[in-house]
Amino acid sequence: MINDFKLELIDAYINKELNSKQKIAFYELLKTDSDFKMLFMQEFELHKQLKQLKTQIDDATKARVLQNIYRQNRSQAEVVNAVKNYFINWSLRMAVPSPILPYINNNILRRCLQ
Amino acid sequence: MDFTELYDIYADTVYSYIRFRIKDKYLAEDIFQDTFLSVYQKATELKKVRSVKAWLLKIAHNKMVDRLRKNKDELLSDHPAGKETSCMHGQDQLIDGIFINELLNQLDETSREIIYGIYAEQLSCKDMAEILGLPEGTVKSRSYYARARLREWLKEAKDND
């Protein structure tokens, strides 16, 4: 019967989580306990094989997804600002004759509207 | 850690975890994007998490479960061993990958996910419990039996060679 402690010890060794003292104890156990040695060999093989199942995302998809996330997350303030600016510009175009429009100070009008 | 940095470090881990279960590449990418979108929106929670990897995979897991409710056929991937940009190289490793994949397919879905987390992602039972939303004791016992079965099958396969 294999106990949890032995499995956890093997995982810790394979995942490089043991300190020097623990490593010495681990090697000692490998030498003296043949069942532990067998268990270690099998587990080592499983770790090696299952790591190969990992896949990687291709660079183009990775970059595209990141751009999509940023696009979808434009802050609400940005959206409100865009709507506000659109409304101001539209009001200006409606209220002021077009030849004068470039001379109007946008900021002053914006403050008036707010 | 800012979002871009987090994304750079963990994109492969999250994608690989999703691809392990989802056979449709485009659906997997969709879930991947959904996952990181949630991560972006929950960025303030990041300071409180015990393990970043477990937290990310938990979000990915929940997104997959949501999709499972909508369309079960798209899930339960026969893992694309040797396809895409798998980390495997060479014929022997490809055969090993297919073999291990066959073994994994004999386990139930939850056990398979636990096994993937423990071996491929080096996660603890505590992490896997957090990801799957199961009690740690349940994950421990399931991993214990699943690992024992894998070792047994591996031994049988070696003996038959």
CSV table of C-alpha atoms in Angstrom, one decimal:
chain,number,residue,atom,x,y,z
A,1,MET,CA,0.0,0.0,0.0
A,2,ILE,CA,1.4,3.4,-1.1
A,3,ASN,CA,0.9,6.2,1.3
A,4,ASP,CA,0.1,9.8,0.5
A,5,PHE,CA,3.3,11.0,2.1
A,6,LYS,CA,5.5,9.0,-0.4
A,7,LEU,CA,3.6,10.4,-3.4
A,8,GLU,CA,3.8,13.9,-2.0
A,9,LEU,CA,7.5,13.5,-1.5
A,10,ILE,CA,8.0,12.3,-5.1
A,11,ASP,CA,5.9,15.2,-6.4
A,12,ALA,CA,7.9,17.7,-4.4
A,13,TYR,CA,11.2,16.2,-5.7
A,14,ILE,CA,10.1,16.3,-9.3
A,15,ASN,CA,8.7,19.8,-8.9
A,16,LYS,CA,12.0,20.9,-7.4
A,17,GLU,CA,10.4,21.9,-4.1
A,18,LEU,CA,12.8,20.1,-1.7
A,19,ASN,CA,15.5,21.8,0.2
A,20,SER,CA,19.0,20.3,0.6
A,21,LYS,CA,18.2,18.4,3.8
A,22,GLN,CA,15.0,17.0,2.3
A,23,LYS,CA,16.8,15.9,-0.8
A,24,ILE,CA,19.4,13.9,1.2
A,25,ALA,CA,16.5,12.2,3.0
A,26,PHE,CA,14.9,11.5,-0.3
A,27,TYR,CA,18.0,9.9,-1.8
A,28,GLU,CA,18.4,7.8,1.4
A,29,LEU,CA,14.9,6.5,1.0
A,30,LEU,CA,15.5,5.7,-2.6
A,31,LYS,CA,18.5,3.6,-1.6
A,32,THR,CA,16.9,1.8,1.2
A,33,ASP,CA,13.3,1.3,0.1
A,34,SER,CA,12.9,-0.7,-3.1
A,35,ASP,CA,9.1,-0.1,-3.2
A,36,PHE,CA,9.7,3.6,-3.0
A,37,LYS,CA,12.3,3.3,-5.8
A,38,MET,CA,9.8,1.5,-8.0
A,39,LEU,CA,7.1,4.1,-7.2
A,40,PHE,CA,9.5,6.9,-8.0
A,41,MET,CA,10.4,5.4,-11.4
A,42,GLN,CA,6.8,5.0,-12.4
A,43,GLU,CA,5.8,8.4,-11.2
A,44,PHE,CA,8.8,10.0,-13.0
A,45,GLU,CA,7.7,8.3,-16.2
A,46,LEU,CA,4.1,9.6,-15.8
A,47,HIS,CA,5.3,13.1,-15.0
A,48,LYS,CA,7.5,13.0,-18.1
A,49,GLN,CA,4.8,11.7,-20.4
A,50,LEU,CA,1.9,13.9,-19.1
A,51,LYS,CA,4.0,17.1,-19.4
A,52,GLN,CA,4.1,16.3,-23.2
A,53,LEU,CA,0.4,16.8,-23.4
A,54,LYS,CA,0.8,20.6,-22.9
A,55,THR,CA,0.1,22.7,-25.9
A,56,GLN,CA,1.1,26.3,-26.6
A,57,ILE,CA,-1.0,29.1,-28.1
A,58,ASP,CA,0.4,30.5,-31.3
A,59,ASP,CA,1.8,34.0,-31.2
A,60,ALA,CA,-0.7,35.5,-33.6
A,61,THR,CA,-3.7,34.3,-31.7
A,62,LYS,CA,-2.1,35.3,-28.4
A,63,ALA,CA,-1.6,38.9,-29.7
A,64,ARG,CA,-5.1,39.1,-31.3
A,65,VAL,CA,-6.8,38.0,-28.1
A,66,LEU,CA,-4.9,40.6,-26.1
A,67,GLN,CA,-6.0,43.3,-28.5
A,68,ASN,CA,-9.6,42.1,-28.3
A,69,ILE,CA,-9.6,42.2,-24.5
A,70,TYR,CA,-8.3,45.8,-24.4
A,71,ARG,CA,-10.8,46.8,-27.1
A,72,GLN,CA,-13.7,45.3,-25.1
A,73,ASN,CA,-12.5,46.9,-21.9
A,74,ARG,CA,-12.4,50.5,-23.0
A,75,SER,CA,-13.5,52.1,-19.7
A,76,GLN,CA,-17.0,53.4,-19.4
A,77,ALA,CA,-15.5,56.9,-18.9
A,78,GLU,CA,-14.0,56.7,-22.4
A,79,VAL,CA,-17.3,55.8,-23.9
A,80,VAL,CA,-19.1,58.6,-22.0
A,81,ASN,CA,-16.5,61.1,-23.2
A,82,ALA,CA,-16.8,60.0,-26.8
A,83,VAL,CA,-20.6,60.4,-26.7
A,84,LYS,CA,-20.2,63.9,-25.0
A,85,ASN,CA,-17.7,65.0,-27.6
A,86,TYR,CA,-19.9,63.8,-30.4
A,87,PHE,CA,-22.9,65.7,-28.9
A,88,ILE,CA,-20.8,68.9,-28.5
A,89,ASN,CA,-19.5,68.8,-32.1
A,90,TRP,CA,-23.0,68.0,-33.4
A,91,SER,CA,-24.5,71.0,-31.4
A,92,LEU,CA,-21.8,73.3,-32.8
A,93,ARG,CA,-22.4,72.3,-36.3
A,94,MET,CA,-26.2,72.9,-35.9
A,95,ALA,CA,-25.9,76.2,-34.0
A,96,VAL,CA,-23.1,78.0,-35.7
A,97,PRO,CA,-22.7,78.9,-39.4
A,98,SER,CA,-20.0,76.8,-40.9
A,99,PRO,CA,-17.6,79.6,-41.9
A,100,ILE,CA,-17.4,80.8,-38.2
A,101,LEU,CA,-17.1,77.3,-36.8
A,102,PRO,CA,-13.2,77.0,-36.8
A,103,TYR,CA,-13.0,80.3,-34.8
A,104,ILE,CA,-15.1,79.0,-31.9
A,105,ASN,CA,-13.1,78.0,-28.9
A,106,ASN,CA,-14.2,74.4,-28.3
A,107,ASN,CA,-13.2,74.5,-24.6
A,108,ILE,CA,-15.2,77.6,-23.7
A,109,LEU,CA,-18.3,76.1,-25.4
A,110,ARG,CA,-17.7,72.8,-23.8
A,111,ARG,CA,-17.7,74.4,-20.3
A,112,CYS,CA,-20.9,76.3,-21.2
A,113,LEU,CA,-22.6,73.1,-22.2
A,114,GLN,CA,-21.5,71.3,-19.0
B,1,MET,CA,2.2,42.5,-11.9
B,2,ASP,CA,0.2,44.3,-14.6
B,3,PHE,CA,-2.3,42.5,-16.9
B,4,THR,CA,0.0,42.3,-19.9
B,5,GLU,CA,2.7,40.7,-17.9
B,6,LEU,CA,0.2,38.2,-16.3
B,7,TYR,CA,-1.1,37.4,-19.8
B,8,ASP,CA,2.4,36.8,-21.1
B,9,ILE,CA,3.3,34.5,-18.3
B,10,TYR,CA,0.1,32.4,-18.1
B,11,ALA,CA,-1.4,32.4,-21.6
B,12,ASP,CA,0.1,29.1,-22.5
B,13,THR,CA,-0.9,27.5,-19.2
B,14,VAL,CA,-4.5,28.6,-19.5
B,15,TYR,CA,-4.7,27.7,-23.2
B,16,SER,CA,-3.2,24.3,-22.7
B,17,TYR,CA,-5.6,23.6,-19.8
B,18,ILE,CA,-8.6,24.6,-22.0
B,19,ARG,CA,-7.4,22.6,-25.0
B,20,PHE,CA,-7.0,19.5,-22.8
B,21,ARG,CA,-10.8,19.4,-22.5
B,22,ILE,CA,-12.1,21.2,-25.6
B,23,LYS,CA,-11.6,19.6,-29.0
B,24,ASP,CA,-12.8,22.5,-31.1
B,25,LYS,CA,-9.8,24.9,-31.5
B,26,TYR,CA,-12.0,27.9,-32.2
B,27,LEU,CA,-14.2,27.3,-29.2
B,28,ALA,CA,-11.1,26.8,-27.1
B,29,GLU,CA,-9.8,30.2,-28.2
B,30,ASP,CA,-13.2,31.8,-27.5
B,31,ILE,CA,-13.1,30.4,-23.9
B,32,PHE,CA,-9.5,31.5,-23.6
B,33,GLN,CA,-10.5,35.0,-24.5
B,34,ASP,CA,-13.5,34.9,-22.2
B,35,THR,CA,-11.2,33.7,-19.4
B,36,PHE,CA,-8.7,36.6,-19.7
B,37,LEU,CA,-11.5,39.1,-20.2
B,38,SER,CA,-12.8,38.1,-16.7
B,39,VAL,CA,-9.3,38.2,-15.4
B,40,TYR,CA,-8.9,41.8,-16.6
B,41,GLN,CA,-12.2,42.7,-15.0
B,42,LYS,CA,-11.3,41.0,-11.7
B,43,ALA,CA,-7.8,42.3,-11.5
B,44,THR,CA,-8.3,43.8,-8.1
B,45,GLU,CA,-8.9,40.3,-6.7
B,46,LEU,CA,-5.4,39.3,-7.7
B,47,LYS,CA,-3.8,40.7,-4.6
B,48,LYS,CA,-5.9,38.3,-2.4
B,49,VAL,CA,-5.3,35.0,-4.3
B,50,ARG,CA,-3.1,32.3,-2.8
B,51,SER,CA,-2.0,30.9,-6.1
B,52,VAL,CA,-2.2,32.9,-9.3
B,53,LYS,CA,-2.1,29.8,-11.5
B,54,ALA,CA,-4.9,28.1,-9.6
B,55,TRP,CA,-7.0,31.3,-9.7
B,56,LEU,CA,-6.6,31.6,-13.4
B,57,LEU,CA,-7.4,27.9,-14.1
B,58,LYS,CA,-10.5,28.2,-11.8
B,59,ILE,CA,-11.8,31.0,-14.0
B,60,ALA,CA,-11.0,28.9,-17.1
B,61,HIS,CA,-12.7,25.9,-15.6
B,62,ASN,CA,-15.9,27.8,-14.7
B,63,LYS,CA,-16.0,29.2,-18.3
B,64,MET,CA,-15.7,25.7,-19.7
B,65,VAL,CA,-18.5,24.4,-17.3
B,66,ASP,CA,-20.7,27.2,-18.6
B,67,ARG,CA,-20.1,26.1,-22.2
B,68,LEU,CA,-20.6,22.5,-21.2
B,69,ARG,CA,-24.1,23.4,-20.2
B,70,LYS,CA,-24.7,24.9,-23.6
B,71,ASN,CA,-23.1,22.3,-25.8
B,72,LYS,CA,-21.8,19.1,-24.3
B,73,ASP,CA,-20.5,17.7,-27.6
B,74,GLU,CA,-17.8,20.4,-27.9
B,75,LEU,CA,-16.1,19.3,-24.7
B,76,LEU,CA,-14.3,16.2,-23.6
B,77,SER,CA,-11.4,16.5,-26.0
B,78,ASP,CA,-9.5,13.6,-27.3
B,79,HIS,CA,-6.3,15.5,-26.6
B,80,PRO,CA,-4.6,16.6,-29.8
B,81,ALA,CA,-1.4,14.7,-29.0
B,82,GLY,CA,1.2,15.7,-31.5
B,83,LYS,CA,-1.0,18.2,-33.3
B,84,GLU,CA,-0.9,22.0,-33.2
B,85,THR,CA,2.1,23.4,-31.4
B,86,SER,CA,2.3,20.5,-28.9
B,87,CYS,CA,5.5,20.4,-26.8
B,88,MET,CA,6.2,16.9,-28.2
B,89,HIS,CA,8.9,16.3,-30.7
B,90,GLY,CA,9.8,13.2,-32.6
B,91,GLN,CA,8.1,9.9,-33.4
B,92,ASP,CA,8.7,8.1,-30.1
B,93,GLN,CA,7.3,10.9,-28.1
B,94,LEU,CA,4.3,11.1,-30.4
B,95,ILE,CA,3.6,7.4,-29.8
B,96,ASP,CA,4.0,7.9,-26.0
B,97,GLY,CA,1.6,10.8,-26.2
B,98,ILE,CA,-1.0,8.8,-28.0
B,99,PHE,CA,-0.5,6.0,-25.5
B,100,ILE,CA,-0.8,8.2,-22.5
B,101,ASN,CA,-3.9,9.8,-24.1
B,102,GLU,CA,-5.5,6.4,-24.4
B,103,LEU,CA,-4.8,5.7,-20.7
B,104,LEU,CA,-6.3,9.1,-19.7
B,105,ASN,CA,-9.4,8.5,-21.7
B,106,GLN,CA,-10.1,5.5,-19.5
B,107,LEU,CA,-10.5,7.8,-16.5
B,108,ASP,CA,-13.6,9.8,-15.7
B,109,GLU,CA,-13.6,13.5,-16.7
B,110,THR,CA,-12.9,14.9,-13.2
B,111,SER,CA,-10.1,12.4,-12.5
B,112,ARG,CA,-8.5,13.2,-15.9
B,113,GLU,CA,-8.6,16.9,-15.1
B,114,ILE,CA,-7.0,16.3,-11.7
B,115,ILE,CA,-4.3,14.1,-13.3
B,116,TYR,CA,-3.6,16.8,-15.9
B,117,GLY,CA,-3.3,19.5,-13.2
B,118,ILE,CA,-1.0,17.4,-11.0
B,119,TYR,CA,1.3,16.1,-13.7
B,120,ALA,CA,1.3,18.6,-16.5
B,121,GLU,CA,0.9,21.8,-14.4
B,122,GLN,CA,2.5,20.7,-11.2
B,123,LEU,CA,-0.5,21.7,-9.1
B,124,SER,CA,-1.2,20.4,-5.6
B,125,CYS,CA,-4.5,18.7,-4.6
B,126,LYS,CA,-5.3,21.9,-2.7
B,127,ASP,CA,-5.0,23.9,-6.0
B,128,MET,CA,-7.0,21.4,-7.9
B,129,ALA,CA,-9.7,21.4,-5.2
B,130,GLU,CA,-9.9,25.2,-5.6
B,131,ILE,CA,-10.1,25.0,-9.4
B,132,LEU,CA,-12.7,22.3,-9.5
B,133,GLY,CA,-14.7,23.6,-6.6
B,134,LEU,CA,-14.5,20.2,-4.8
B,135,PRO,CA,-13.4,19.4,-1.2
B,136,GLU,CA,-9.7,18.8,-0.9
B,137,GLY,CA,-10.3,15.3,0.5
B,138,THR,CA,-12.3,14.3,-2.5
B,139,VAL,CA,-9.6,15.5,-4.9
B,140,LYS,CA,-6.9,13.7,-2.8
B,141,SER,CA,-8.8,10.4,-2.9
B,142,ARG,CA,-9.6,10.7,-6.6
B,143,SER,CA,-6.1,11.5,-7.5
B,144,TYR,CA,-4.8,8.7,-5.4
B,145,TYR,CA,-6.9,6.1,-7.2
B,146,ALA,CA,-6.4,7.6,-10.6
B,147,ARG,CA,-2.6,7.7,-10.2
B,148,ALA,CA,-2.6,4.1,-9.0
B,149,ARG,CA,-4.6,3.0,-12.1
B,150,LEU,CA,-2.2,4.9,-14.4
B,151,ARG,CA,0.8,3.2,-12.8
B,152,GLU,CA,-0.9,-0.1,-13.1
B,153,TRP,CA,-1.6,0.5,-16.8
B,154,LEU,CA,1.8,1.8,-17.4
B,155,LYS,CA,3.3,-1.3,-15.8
B,156,GLU,CA,1.1,-3.6,-17.9
B,157,ALA,CA,2.1,-1.8,-21.0
B,158,LYS,CA,5.8,-2.1,-20.2
B,159,ASP,CA,5.5,-5.8,-19.4
B,160,ASN,CA,3.7,-6.4,-22.7
B,161,ASP,CA,6.5,-4.7,-24.7
